[in-house]
Amino acid sequence: MNNNIFKDLSFKVFRSGNPLFFYIGINTIIFIVTALIALVAFLTRTNVDVYDLVREYFALPASFSKLPERFYTVFTYMFFHDGFLHLLFNMLGLFWFGQVFMNFLKSRQFHFVFIVGGLAGALLFIAGINLFPVFADSLAGITVIGASGCVMAIIVATATLVPNYAFYLMFLGEVKIKYLALAYFILDILSLGSTNAGGSLAHIGGAILGFSYIKMLQSGNDLSKIFEKKPKLRVVKNEQPIKKPTFKGVSQNEVDEILDKISKSGYDNLTATEKEKLFKASKD
C-alpha cells in the first residue's frame, strides 16, 4: 500500500503535467531532504549547521559583490524555505489560488507566472535593498529565501483574471479573491519596515509581475508563448472549420452565475458556451 501511495505521489508531481503539483512537490521534497540532512548532522554531532549552508549557498544575496559567484541563486532561492511554517503557508496559498488559476489558464502560463514572478521578486529585492539607505549597514548579510514571490505572482494573477471569484473563509464567509490579494499586498507594503523587508520586496515584485502579465494577456499579448513548443507541420485535408459562438458582451450577472457554478461543481462541469463566455469576460 505504501508503494502505491509513493507511486501516486510520484505520478502527480512528475508525470501528471500539472504544474501546481510539480511546484508543491519540488518545494516539499527539497524541504524534507534538507531537514533529513540537518537531522543526520545533529545526531552525529557533525560540526556543520546545514541551514546556515543553505542560506549561504542557495539563498539570494542582496550584495552586488556576492552575486557574480552566486548568480544561480536567482533560481534556487525560490525552492528553499526558512522553516516548516514558511513552507506550509506558501504551499497552501499556492494550492488555493493555483487551482483557480489552472481552471482558466494553461500549464505553460502557470510555469511562466511562477518562475518569472520569482525572478521579478529577486530583482526588486536586490534593487530595493541596495537603494534604501536604511539597509546600507547590514547589506552584506541580507539574503532572501522561499517561494513567496512566486506564490504572490500566482495569487495576484488569479485575482486580476477573475476578481469576483470567492473563497469561503471560516468566520468571514464568502470573500472575493480580489480583496484577499489586496490584503496580502498591503501587508507586504507595511512590512517593508520590519525585519523581513527583503521578503516583502520579493513579494511585491511577484505581485507586480502577476498583475502585469494578466493585463497584457487580456490585451492580447501572452508573454508565456516563449515557453511554447513549436508544433510539427502536418497536412490536413478536407477539414471543415468549426464555427465558434461569438458574444458581443457578457454581463456581470452571467459571469457571477458561471463563477457560482464553478464553486459548486467545478470548472470541468461548465458547458463549452459557458467557458467561452468566461474567457470573453476575462478579456473585457
PDB file of C-alpha atoms in Angstrom:
ATOM      1  CA  MET A   1       0.000   0.000   0.000  1.00  0.00           C
ATOM      2  CA  ASN A   2       2.853   2.394   0.876  1.00  0.00           C
ATOM      3  CA  ASN A   3       4.380   1.631  -2.519  1.00  0.00           C
ATOM      4  CA  ASN A   4       1.106   2.611  -4.223  1.00  0.00           C
ATOM      5  CA  ILE A   5       0.988   5.890  -2.287  1.00  0.00           C
ATOM      6  CA  PHE A   6       4.561   6.647  -3.355  1.00  0.00           C
ATOM      7  CA  LYS A   7       3.727   5.856  -6.992  1.00  0.00           C
ATOM      8  CA  ASP A   8       0.612   8.062  -6.871  1.00  0.00           C
ATOM      9  CA  LEU A   9       2.553  10.987  -5.401  1.00  0.00           C
ATOM     10  CA  SER A  10       5.390  10.486  -7.875  1.00  0.00           C
ATOM     11  CA  PHE A  11       2.925  10.492 -10.766  1.00  0.00           C
ATOM     12  CA  LYS A  12       1.169  13.660  -9.560  1.00  0.00           C
ATOM     13  CA  VAL A  13       4.420  15.576  -9.087  1.00  0.00           C
ATOM     14  CA  PHE A  14       6.491  14.441 -12.065  1.00  0.00           C
ATOM     15  CA  ARG A  15       4.201  12.946 -14.710  1.00  0.00           C
ATOM     16  CA  SER A  16       0.717  14.416 -14.350  1.00  0.00           C
ATOM     17  CA  GLY A  17       1.674  17.555 -16.278  1.00  0.00           C
ATOM     18  CA  ASN A  18       0.020  19.717 -13.599  1.00  0.00           C
ATOM     19  CA  PRO A  19       2.480  22.498 -12.637  1.00  0.00           C
ATOM     20  CA  LEU A  20       0.631  23.093  -9.363  1.00  0.00           C
ATOM     21  CA  PHE A  21       1.509  19.616  -8.099  1.00  0.00           C
ATOM     22  CA  PHE A  22       5.004  19.895  -9.576  1.00  0.00           C
ATOM     23  CA  TYR A  23       5.981  23.037  -7.667  1.00  0.00           C
ATOM     24  CA  ILE A  24       4.347  21.943  -4.411  1.00  0.00           C
ATOM     25  CA  GLY A  25       6.098  18.584  -4.744  1.00  0.00           C
ATOM     26  CA  ILE A  26       9.534  20.012  -5.575  1.00  0.00           C
ATOM     27  CA  ASN A  27       9.431  22.520  -2.724  1.00  0.00           C
ATOM     28  CA  THR A  28       8.277  19.865  -0.259  1.00  0.00           C
ATOM     29  CA  ILE A  29      10.892  17.320  -1.377  1.00  0.00           C
ATOM     30  CA  ILE A  30      13.718  19.866  -1.052  1.00  0.00           C
ATOM     31  CA  PHE A  31      12.486  20.850   2.411  1.00  0.00           C
ATOM     32  CA  ILE A  32      12.316  17.219   3.595  1.00  0.00           C
ATOM     33  CA  VAL A  33      15.743  16.334   2.173  1.00  0.00           C
ATOM     34  CA  THR A  34      17.283  19.416   3.814  1.00  0.00           C
ATOM     35  CA  ALA A  35      15.633  18.579   7.145  1.00  0.00           C
ATOM     36  CA  LEU A  36      16.876  14.965   6.980  1.00  0.00           C
ATOM     37  CA  ILE A  37      20.453  16.084   6.271  1.00  0.00           C
ATOM     38  CA  ALA A  38      20.237  18.529   9.195  1.00  0.00           C
ATOM     39  CA  LEU A  39      18.911  15.731  11.432  1.00  0.00           C
ATOM     40  CA  VAL A  40      21.790  13.417  10.496  1.00  0.00           C
ATOM     41  CA  ALA A  41      24.284  16.229  11.157  1.00  0.00           C
ATOM     42  CA  PHE A  42      22.707  16.796  14.577  1.00  0.00           C
ATOM     43  CA  LEU A  43      22.620  13.110  15.590  1.00  0.00           C
ATOM     44  CA  THR A  44      26.208  12.505  14.509  1.00  0.00           C
ATOM     45  CA  ARG A  45      27.464  15.673  16.202  1.00  0.00           C
ATOM     46  CA  THR A  46      28.797  16.977  12.920  1.00  0.00           C
ATOM     47  CA  ASN A  47      30.041  20.491  13.437  1.00  0.00           C
ATOM     48  CA  VAL A  48      28.023  21.797  10.477  1.00  0.00           C
ATOM     49  CA  ASP A  49      24.934  23.991  10.502  1.00  0.00           C
ATOM     50  CA  VAL A  50      23.041  22.781   7.440  1.00  0.00           C
ATOM     51  CA  TYR A  51      20.624  25.699   7.469  1.00  0.00           C
ATOM     52  CA  ASP A  52      23.496  28.203   7.556  1.00  0.00           C
ATOM     53  CA  LEU A  53      24.943  26.467   4.485  1.00  0.00           C
ATOM     54  CA  VAL A  54      21.573  26.699   2.734  1.00  0.00           C
ATOM     55  CA  ARG A  55      21.428  30.420   3.468  1.00  0.00           C
ATOM     56  CA  GLU A  56      24.999  30.881   2.256  1.00  0.00           C
ATOM     57  CA  TYR A  57      24.807  28.898  -0.992  1.00  0.00           C
ATOM     58  CA  PHE A  58      21.139  28.779  -2.044  1.00  0.00           C
ATOM     59  CA  ALA A  59      19.529  31.973  -0.702  1.00  0.00           C
ATOM     60  CA  LEU A  60      19.686  35.098  -2.871  1.00  0.00           C
ATOM     61  CA  PRO A  61      22.152  37.710  -1.561  1.00  0.00           C
ATOM     62  CA  ALA A  62      21.417  41.419  -1.909  1.00  0.00           C
ATOM     63  CA  SER A  63      25.071  42.423  -2.123  1.00  0.00           C
ATOM     64  CA  PHE A  64      26.339  43.054  -5.656  1.00  0.00           C
ATOM     65  CA  SER A  65      29.761  41.739  -4.613  1.00  0.00           C
ATOM     66  CA  LYS A  66      28.322  38.273  -3.924  1.00  0.00           C
ATOM     67  CA  LEU A  67      26.088  37.991  -6.982  1.00  0.00           C
ATOM     68  CA  PRO A  68      28.800  37.093  -9.557  1.00  0.00           C
ATOM     69  CA  GLU A  69      29.646  33.893  -7.666  1.00  0.00           C
ATOM     70  CA  ARG A  70      26.075  33.228  -6.520  1.00  0.00           C
ATOM     71  CA  PHE A  71      24.316  34.116  -9.800  1.00  0.00           C
ATOM     72  CA  TYR A  72      22.360  30.839  -9.768  1.00  0.00           C
ATOM     73  CA  THR A  73      20.582  31.826  -6.548  1.00  0.00           C
ATOM     74  CA  VAL A  74      18.057  33.908  -8.525  1.00  0.00           C
ATOM     75  CA  PHE A  75      16.524  30.464  -9.207  1.00  0.00           C
ATOM     76  CA  THR A  76      17.500  28.352  -6.194  1.00  0.00           C
ATOM     77  CA  TYR A  77      16.123  30.804  -3.624  1.00  0.00           C
ATOM     78  CA  MET A  78      12.590  30.008  -4.865  1.00  0.00           C
ATOM     79  CA  PHE A  79      12.801  26.359  -3.779  1.00  0.00           C
ATOM     80  CA  PHE A  80      14.185  26.540  -0.220  1.00  0.00           C
ATOM     81  CA  HIS A  81      12.305  27.658   2.878  1.00  0.00           C
ATOM     82  CA  ASP A  82      13.189  29.019   6.288  1.00  0.00           C
ATOM     83  CA  GLY A  83      11.247  26.560   8.434  1.00  0.00           C
ATOM     84  CA  PHE A  84       8.106  24.420   8.240  1.00  0.00           C
ATOM     85  CA  LEU A  85       5.573  27.232   8.691  1.00  0.00           C
ATOM     86  CA  HIS A  86       7.228  29.226   5.900  1.00  0.00           C
ATOM     87  CA  LEU A  87       6.807  26.246   3.578  1.00  0.00           C
ATOM     88  CA  LEU A  88       3.278  25.450   4.786  1.00  0.00           C
ATOM     89  CA  PHE A  89       1.785  28.896   4.245  1.00  0.00           C
ATOM     90  CA  ASN A  90       3.440  29.288   0.851  1.00  0.00           C
ATOM     91  CA  MET A  91       2.196  25.909  -0.356  1.00  0.00           C
ATOM     92  CA  LEU A  92      -1.328  26.486   0.982  1.00  0.00           C
ATOM     93  CA  GLY A  93      -1.532  29.821  -0.841  1.00  0.00           C
ATOM     94  CA  LEU A  94      -0.154  28.208  -3.986  1.00  0.00           C
ATOM     95  CA  PHE A  95      -2.682  25.355  -3.753  1.00  0.00           C
ATOM     96  CA  TRP A  96      -5.763  27.513  -3.147  1.00  0.00           C
ATOM     97  CA  PHE A  97      -5.077  30.150  -5.780  1.00  0.00           C
ATOM     98  CA  GLY A  98      -3.232  27.809  -8.127  1.00  0.00           C
ATOM     99  CA  GLN A  99      -6.327  25.620  -8.531  1.00  0.00           C
ATOM    100  CA  VAL A 100      -8.359  28.625  -9.639  1.00  0.00           C
ATOM    101  CA  PHE A 101      -5.546  29.739 -11.964  1.00  0.00           C
ATOM    102  CA  MET A 102      -5.456  26.304 -13.622  1.00  0.00           C
ATOM    103  CA  ASN A 103      -9.240  26.344 -14.124  1.00  0.00           C
ATOM    104  CA  PHE A 104      -8.868  29.242 -16.534  1.00  0.00           C
ATOM    105  CA  LEU A 105      -5.348  29.192 -17.939  1.00  0.00           C
ATOM    106  CA  LYS A 106      -2.759  26.746 -19.264  1.00  0.00           C
ATOM    107  CA  SER A 107       0.149  24.895 -17.667  1.00  0.00           C
ATOM    108  CA  ARG A 108       2.573  26.933 -19.761  1.00  0.00           C
ATOM    109  CA  GLN A 109       1.123  30.142 -18.337  1.00  0.00           C
ATOM    110  CA  PHE A 110       1.381  28.817 -14.770  1.00  0.00           C
ATOM    111  CA  HIS A 111       5.075  27.977 -15.290  1.00  0.00           C
ATOM    112  CA  PHE A 112       5.700  31.444 -16.701  1.00  0.00           C
ATOM    113  CA  VAL A 113       3.981  33.344 -13.892  1.00  0.00           C
ATOM    114  CA  PHE A 114       5.611  31.212 -11.179  1.00  0.00           C
ATOM    115  CA  ILE A 115       9.194  31.359 -12.488  1.00  0.00           C
ATOM    116  CA  VAL A 116       9.180  34.897 -13.878  1.00  0.00           C
ATOM    117  CA  GLY A 117       7.303  36.063 -10.789  1.00  0.00           C
ATOM    118  CA  GLY A 118      10.179  34.682  -8.714  1.00  0.00           C
ATOM    119  CA  LEU A 119      12.714  36.440 -10.942  1.00  0.00           C
ATOM    120  CA  ALA A 120      10.795  39.723 -10.666  1.00  0.00           C
ATOM    121  CA  GLY A 121      10.778  39.298  -6.885  1.00  0.00           C
ATOM    122  CA  ALA A 122      14.545  38.720  -6.948  1.00  0.00           C
ATOM    123  CA  LEU A 123      15.155  41.881  -8.984  1.00  0.00           C
ATOM    124  CA  LEU A 124      13.010  44.087  -6.749  1.00  0.00           C
ATOM    125  CA  PHE A 125      14.651  42.602  -3.638  1.00  0.00           C
ATOM    126  CA  ILE A 126      18.162  43.377  -4.907  1.00  0.00           C
ATOM    127  CA  ALA A 127      17.183  46.841  -6.153  1.00  0.00           C
ATOM    128  CA  GLY A 128      15.258  47.813  -3.016  1.00  0.00           C
ATOM    129  CA  ILE A 129      17.871  46.635  -0.515  1.00  0.00           C
ATOM    130  CA  ASN A 130      20.610  48.487  -2.398  1.00  0.00           C
ATOM    131  CA  LEU A 131      18.613  51.688  -2.961  1.00  0.00           C
ATOM    132  CA  PHE A 132      17.153  52.301   0.511  1.00  0.00           C
ATOM    133  CA  PRO A 133      19.776  53.834   2.851  1.00  0.00           C
ATOM    134  CA  VAL A 134      18.330  52.082   5.914  1.00  0.00           C
ATOM    135  CA  PHE A 135      19.796  48.753   4.739  1.00  0.00           C
ATOM    136  CA  ALA A 136      23.295  50.061   3.927  1.00  0.00           C
ATOM    137  CA  ASP A 137      24.982  48.978   7.179  1.00  0.00           C
ATOM    138  CA  SER A 138      23.692  45.386   7.003  1.00  0.00           C
ATOM    139  CA  LEU A 139      23.753  44.958   3.218  1.00  0.00           C
ATOM    140  CA  ALA A 140      26.496  42.306   3.172  1.00  0.00           C
ATOM    141  CA  GLY A 141      24.466  39.861   5.276  1.00  0.00           C
ATOM    142  CA  ILE A 142      20.979  40.304   3.798  1.00  0.00           C
ATOM    143  CA  THR A 143      19.529  37.375   1.846  1.00  0.00           C
ATOM    144  CA  VAL A 144      16.075  36.208   0.807  1.00  0.00           C
ATOM    145  CA  ILE A 145      14.777  32.658   0.572  1.00  0.00           C
ATOM    146  CA  GLY A 146      11.451  30.999  -0.225  1.00  0.00           C
ATOM    147  CA  ALA A 147       8.811  30.743  -2.947  1.00  0.00           C
ATOM    148  CA  SER A 148       6.769  33.670  -1.611  1.00  0.00           C
ATOM    149  CA  GLY A 149       7.449  35.915  -4.619  1.00  0.00           C
ATOM    150  CA  CYS A 150       6.380  33.129  -6.991  1.00  0.00           C
ATOM    151  CA  VAL A 151       3.252  32.404  -4.946  1.00  0.00           C
ATOM    152  CA  MET A 152       2.361  36.096  -4.763  1.00  0.00           C
ATOM    153  CA  ALA A 153       2.621  36.274  -8.551  1.00  0.00           C
ATOM    154  CA  ILE A 154       0.095  33.417  -8.855  1.00  0.00           C
ATOM    155  CA  ILE A 155      -2.216  34.982  -6.235  1.00  0.00           C
ATOM    156  CA  VAL A 156      -2.309  38.417  -7.865  1.00  0.00           C
ATOM    157  CA  ALA A 157      -2.532  36.988 -11.391  1.00  0.00           C
ATOM    158  CA  THR A 158      -5.537  34.893 -10.364  1.00  0.00           C
ATOM    159  CA  ALA A 159      -7.239  37.802  -8.602  1.00  0.00           C
ATOM    160  CA  THR A 160      -6.656  40.038 -11.623  1.00  0.00           C
ATOM    161  CA  LEU A 161      -8.092  37.442 -14.010  1.00  0.00           C
ATOM    162  CA  VAL A 162     -11.234  36.538 -12.023  1.00  0.00           C
ATOM    163  CA  PRO A 163     -11.512  39.175  -9.274  1.00  0.00           C
ATOM    164  CA  ASN A 164     -15.036  38.197  -8.236  1.00  0.00           C
ATOM    165  CA  TYR A 165     -14.261  34.523  -7.667  1.00  0.00           C
ATOM    166  CA  ALA A 166     -14.864  33.864  -3.959  1.00  0.00           C
ATOM    167  CA  PHE A 167     -13.412  31.601  -1.277  1.00  0.00           C
ATOM    168  CA  TYR A 168     -15.428  30.579   1.756  1.00  0.00           C
ATOM    169  CA  LEU A 169     -13.423  31.504   4.860  1.00  0.00           C
ATOM    170  CA  MET A 170     -14.228  30.438   8.404  1.00  0.00           C
ATOM    171  CA  PHE A 171     -15.790  33.265  10.450  1.00  0.00           C
ATOM    172  CA  LEU A 172     -15.817  35.549   7.388  1.00  0.00           C
ATOM    173  CA  GLY A 173     -17.982  33.636   4.921  1.00  0.00           C
ATOM    174  CA  GLU A 174     -17.539  34.281   1.211  1.00  0.00           C
ATOM    175  CA  VAL A 175     -14.678  36.627   0.379  1.00  0.00           C
ATOM    176  CA  LYS A 176     -13.808  37.675  -3.169  1.00  0.00           C
ATOM    177  CA  ILE A 177     -10.216  36.879  -4.038  1.00  0.00           C
ATOM    178  CA  LYS A 178      -9.521  40.431  -5.192  1.00  0.00           C
ATOM    179  CA  TYR A 179      -9.844  41.540  -1.556  1.00  0.00           C
ATOM    180  CA  LEU A 180      -7.580  38.734  -0.334  1.00  0.00           C
ATOM    181  CA  ALA A 181      -4.904  39.654  -2.871  1.00  0.00           C
ATOM    182  CA  LEU A 182      -5.209  43.339  -1.938  1.00  0.00           C
ATOM    183  CA  ALA A 183      -4.849  42.483   1.761  1.00  0.00           C
ATOM    184  CA  TYR A 184      -1.685  40.447   1.047  1.00  0.00           C
ATOM    185  CA  PHE A 185      -0.242  43.329  -0.978  1.00  0.00           C
ATOM    186  CA  ILE A 186      -0.984  45.979   1.676  1.00  0.00           C
ATOM    187  CA  LEU A 187       0.562  43.787   4.395  1.00  0.00           C
ATOM    188  CA  ASP A 188       3.713  43.474   2.315  1.00  0.00           C
ATOM    189  CA  ILE A 189       3.908  47.258   1.854  1.00  0.00           C
ATOM    190  CA  LEU A 190       3.562  47.758   5.622  1.00  0.00           C
ATOM    191  CA  SER A 191       6.128  45.014   6.293  1.00  0.00           C
ATOM    192  CA  LEU A 192       8.856  46.969   4.491  1.00  0.00           C
ATOM    193  CA  GLY A 193       9.616  48.443   7.909  1.00  0.00           C
ATOM    194  CA  SER A 194      10.014  45.027   9.553  1.00  0.00           C
ATOM    195  CA  THR A 195      12.892  42.567   9.861  1.00  0.00           C
ATOM    196  CA  ASN A 196      11.547  40.726   6.793  1.00  0.00           C
ATOM    197  CA  ALA A 197      11.713  43.727   4.479  1.00  0.00           C
ATOM    198  CA  GLY A 198      13.649  41.700   1.908  1.00  0.00           C
ATOM    199  CA  GLY A 199      10.930  39.080   1.745  1.00  0.00           C
ATOM    200  CA  SER A 200       8.291  41.777   1.358  1.00  0.00           C
ATOM    201  CA  LEU A 201      10.183  43.309  -1.558  1.00  0.00           C
ATOM    202  CA  ALA A 202      10.257  39.898  -3.267  1.00  0.00           C
ATOM    203  CA  HIS A 203       6.500  39.512  -2.668  1.00  0.00           C
ATOM    204  CA  ILE A 204       5.807  42.929  -4.185  1.00  0.00           C
ATOM    205  CA  GLY A 205       7.943  42.130  -7.223  1.00  0.00           C
ATOM    206  CA  GLY A 206       5.997  38.910  -7.774  1.00  0.00           C
ATOM    207  CA  ALA A 207       2.694  40.741  -7.344  1.00  0.00           C
ATOM    208  CA  ILE A 208       3.634  43.353  -9.966  1.00  0.00           C
ATOM    209  CA  LEU A 209       4.573  40.598 -12.420  1.00  0.00           C
ATOM    210  CA  GLY A 210       1.328  38.674 -11.831  1.00  0.00           C
ATOM    211  CA  PHE A 211      -0.812  41.779 -12.347  1.00  0.00           C
ATOM    212  CA  SER A 212       1.137  42.940 -15.421  1.00  0.00           C
ATOM    213  CA  TYR A 213       1.048  39.511 -17.061  1.00  0.00           C
ATOM    214  CA  ILE A 214      -2.750  39.200 -16.853  1.00  0.00           C
ATOM    215  CA  LYS A 215      -3.318  42.759 -18.067  1.00  0.00           C
ATOM    216  CA  MET A 216      -1.089  42.086 -21.065  1.00  0.00           C
ATOM    217  CA  LEU A 217      -2.822  38.752 -21.656  1.00  0.00           C
ATOM    218  CA  GLN A 218      -6.215  40.478 -21.673  1.00  0.00           C
ATOM    219  CA  SER A 219      -4.914  42.939 -24.257  1.00  0.00           C
ATOM    220  CA  GLY A 220      -3.871  40.040 -26.499  1.00  0.00           C
ATOM    221  CA  ASN A 221      -0.186  39.656 -25.556  1.00  0.00           C
ATOM    222  CA  ASP A 222       0.691  36.301 -23.983  1.00  0.00           C
ATOM    223  CA  LEU A 223       4.292  36.518 -22.791  1.00  0.00           C
ATOM    224  CA  SER A 224       4.259  32.842 -21.825  1.00  0.00           C
ATOM    225  CA  LYS A 225       4.447  31.890 -25.508  1.00  0.00           C
ATOM    226  CA  ILE A 226       8.221  31.938 -25.123  1.00  0.00           C
ATOM    227  CA  PHE A 227       7.698  28.607 -23.314  1.00  0.00           C
ATOM    228  CA  GLU A 228       5.502  27.245 -26.110  1.00  0.00           C
ATOM    229  CA  LYS A 229       6.756  24.274 -28.107  1.00  0.00           C
ATOM    230  CA  LYS A 230       6.643  24.753 -31.858  1.00  0.00           C
ATOM    231  CA  PRO A 231       4.147  22.283 -33.371  1.00  0.00           C
ATOM    232  CA  LYS A 232       5.298  19.853 -36.023  1.00  0.00           C
ATOM    233  CA  LEU A 233       3.997  20.558 -39.524  1.00  0.00           C
ATOM    234  CA  ARG A 234       1.222  18.270 -40.737  1.00  0.00           C
ATOM    235  CA  VAL A 235      -1.074  18.193 -43.749  1.00  0.00           C
ATOM    236  CA  VAL A 236      -4.812  18.329 -43.058  1.00  0.00           C
ATOM    237  CA  LYS A 237      -7.276  17.716 -45.866  1.00  0.00           C
ATOM    238  CA  ASN A 238     -10.993  18.370 -46.163  1.00  0.00           C
ATOM    239  CA  GLU A 239     -11.397  19.735 -42.660  1.00  0.00           C
ATOM    240  CA  GLN A 240     -14.409  21.966 -42.172  1.00  0.00           C
ATOM    241  CA  PRO A 241     -13.776  24.956 -39.905  1.00  0.00           C
ATOM    242  CA  ILE A 242     -15.553  24.800 -36.577  1.00  0.00           C
ATOM    243  CA  LYS A 243     -17.791  27.773 -36.023  1.00  0.00           C
ATOM    244  CA  LYS A 244     -17.351  29.121 -32.524  1.00  0.00           C
ATOM    245  CA  PRO A 245     -20.043  31.090 -30.735  1.00  0.00           C
ATOM    246  CA  THR A 246     -19.390  34.814 -30.586  1.00  0.00           C
ATOM    247  CA  PHE A 247     -20.506  37.188 -27.898  1.00  0.00           C
ATOM    248  CA  LYS A 248     -20.844  40.924 -28.211  1.00  0.00           C
ATOM    249  CA  GLY A 249     -20.773  41.276 -24.448  1.00  0.00           C
ATOM    250  CA  VAL A 250     -21.094  39.242 -21.271  1.00  0.00           C
ATOM    251  CA  SER A 251     -22.991  40.759 -18.380  1.00  0.00           C
ATOM    252  CA  GLN A 252     -21.708  40.711 -14.799  1.00  0.00           C
ATOM    253  CA  ASN A 253     -24.735  38.627 -13.789  1.00  0.00           C
ATOM    254  CA  GLU A 254     -23.771  35.933 -16.305  1.00  0.00           C
ATOM    255  CA  VAL A 255     -20.191  35.928 -15.025  1.00  0.00           C
ATOM    256  CA  ASP A 256     -21.368  35.656 -11.406  1.00  0.00           C
ATOM    257  CA  GLU A 257     -23.646  32.735 -12.295  1.00  0.00           C
ATOM    258  CA  ILE A 258     -20.794  30.925 -14.034  1.00  0.00           C
ATOM    259  CA  LEU A 259     -18.440  31.535 -11.081  1.00  0.00           C
ATOM    260  CA  ASP A 260     -21.115  30.240  -8.699  1.00  0.00           C
ATOM    261  CA  LYS A 261     -21.368  27.100 -10.805  1.00  0.00           C
ATOM    262  CA  ILE A 262     -17.581  26.638 -10.670  1.00  0.00           C
ATOM    263  CA  SER A 263     -17.532  26.993  -6.881  1.00  0.00           C
ATOM    264  CA  LYS A 264     -20.281  24.378  -6.553  1.00  0.00           C
ATOM    265  CA  SER A 265     -19.434  21.794  -9.198  1.00  0.00           C
ATOM    266  CA  GLY A 266     -16.017  22.706 -10.632  1.00  0.00           C
ATOM    267  CA  TYR A 267     -14.765  24.198 -13.866  1.00  0.00           C
ATOM    268  CA  ASP A 268     -14.947  20.886 -15.749  1.00  0.00           C
ATOM    269  CA  ASN A 269     -18.751  20.883 -15.458  1.00  0.00           C
ATOM    270  CA  LEU A 270     -19.128  24.119 -17.389  1.00  0.00           C
ATOM    271  CA  THR A 271     -20.533  23.899 -20.884  1.00  0.00           C
ATOM    272  CA  ALA A 272     -18.389  24.966 -23.840  1.00  0.00           C
ATOM    273  CA  THR A 273     -20.516  28.103 -24.178  1.00  0.00           C
ATOM    274  CA  GLU A 274     -20.056  28.994 -20.505  1.00  0.00           C
ATOM    275  CA  LYS A 275     -16.284  28.552 -20.783  1.00  0.00           C
ATOM    276  CA  GLU A 276     -16.231  30.766 -23.867  1.00  0.00           C
ATOM    277  CA  LYS A 277     -18.286  33.437 -22.103  1.00  0.00           C
ATOM    278  CA  LEU A 278     -15.958  33.372 -19.093  1.00  0.00           C
ATOM    279  CA  PHE A 279     -12.881  33.733 -21.246  1.00  0.00           C
ATOM    280  CA  LYS A 280     -14.521  36.581 -23.174  1.00  0.00           C
ATOM    281  CA  ALA A 281     -15.406  38.315 -19.906  1.00  0.00           C
ATOM    282  CA  SER A 282     -11.849  37.957 -18.576  1.00  0.00           C
ATOM    283  CA  LYS A 283     -10.536  39.820 -21.637  1.00  0.00           C
ATOM    284  CA  ASP A 284     -13.097  42.667 -21.486  1.00  0.00           C
TER     285      ASP A 284
END
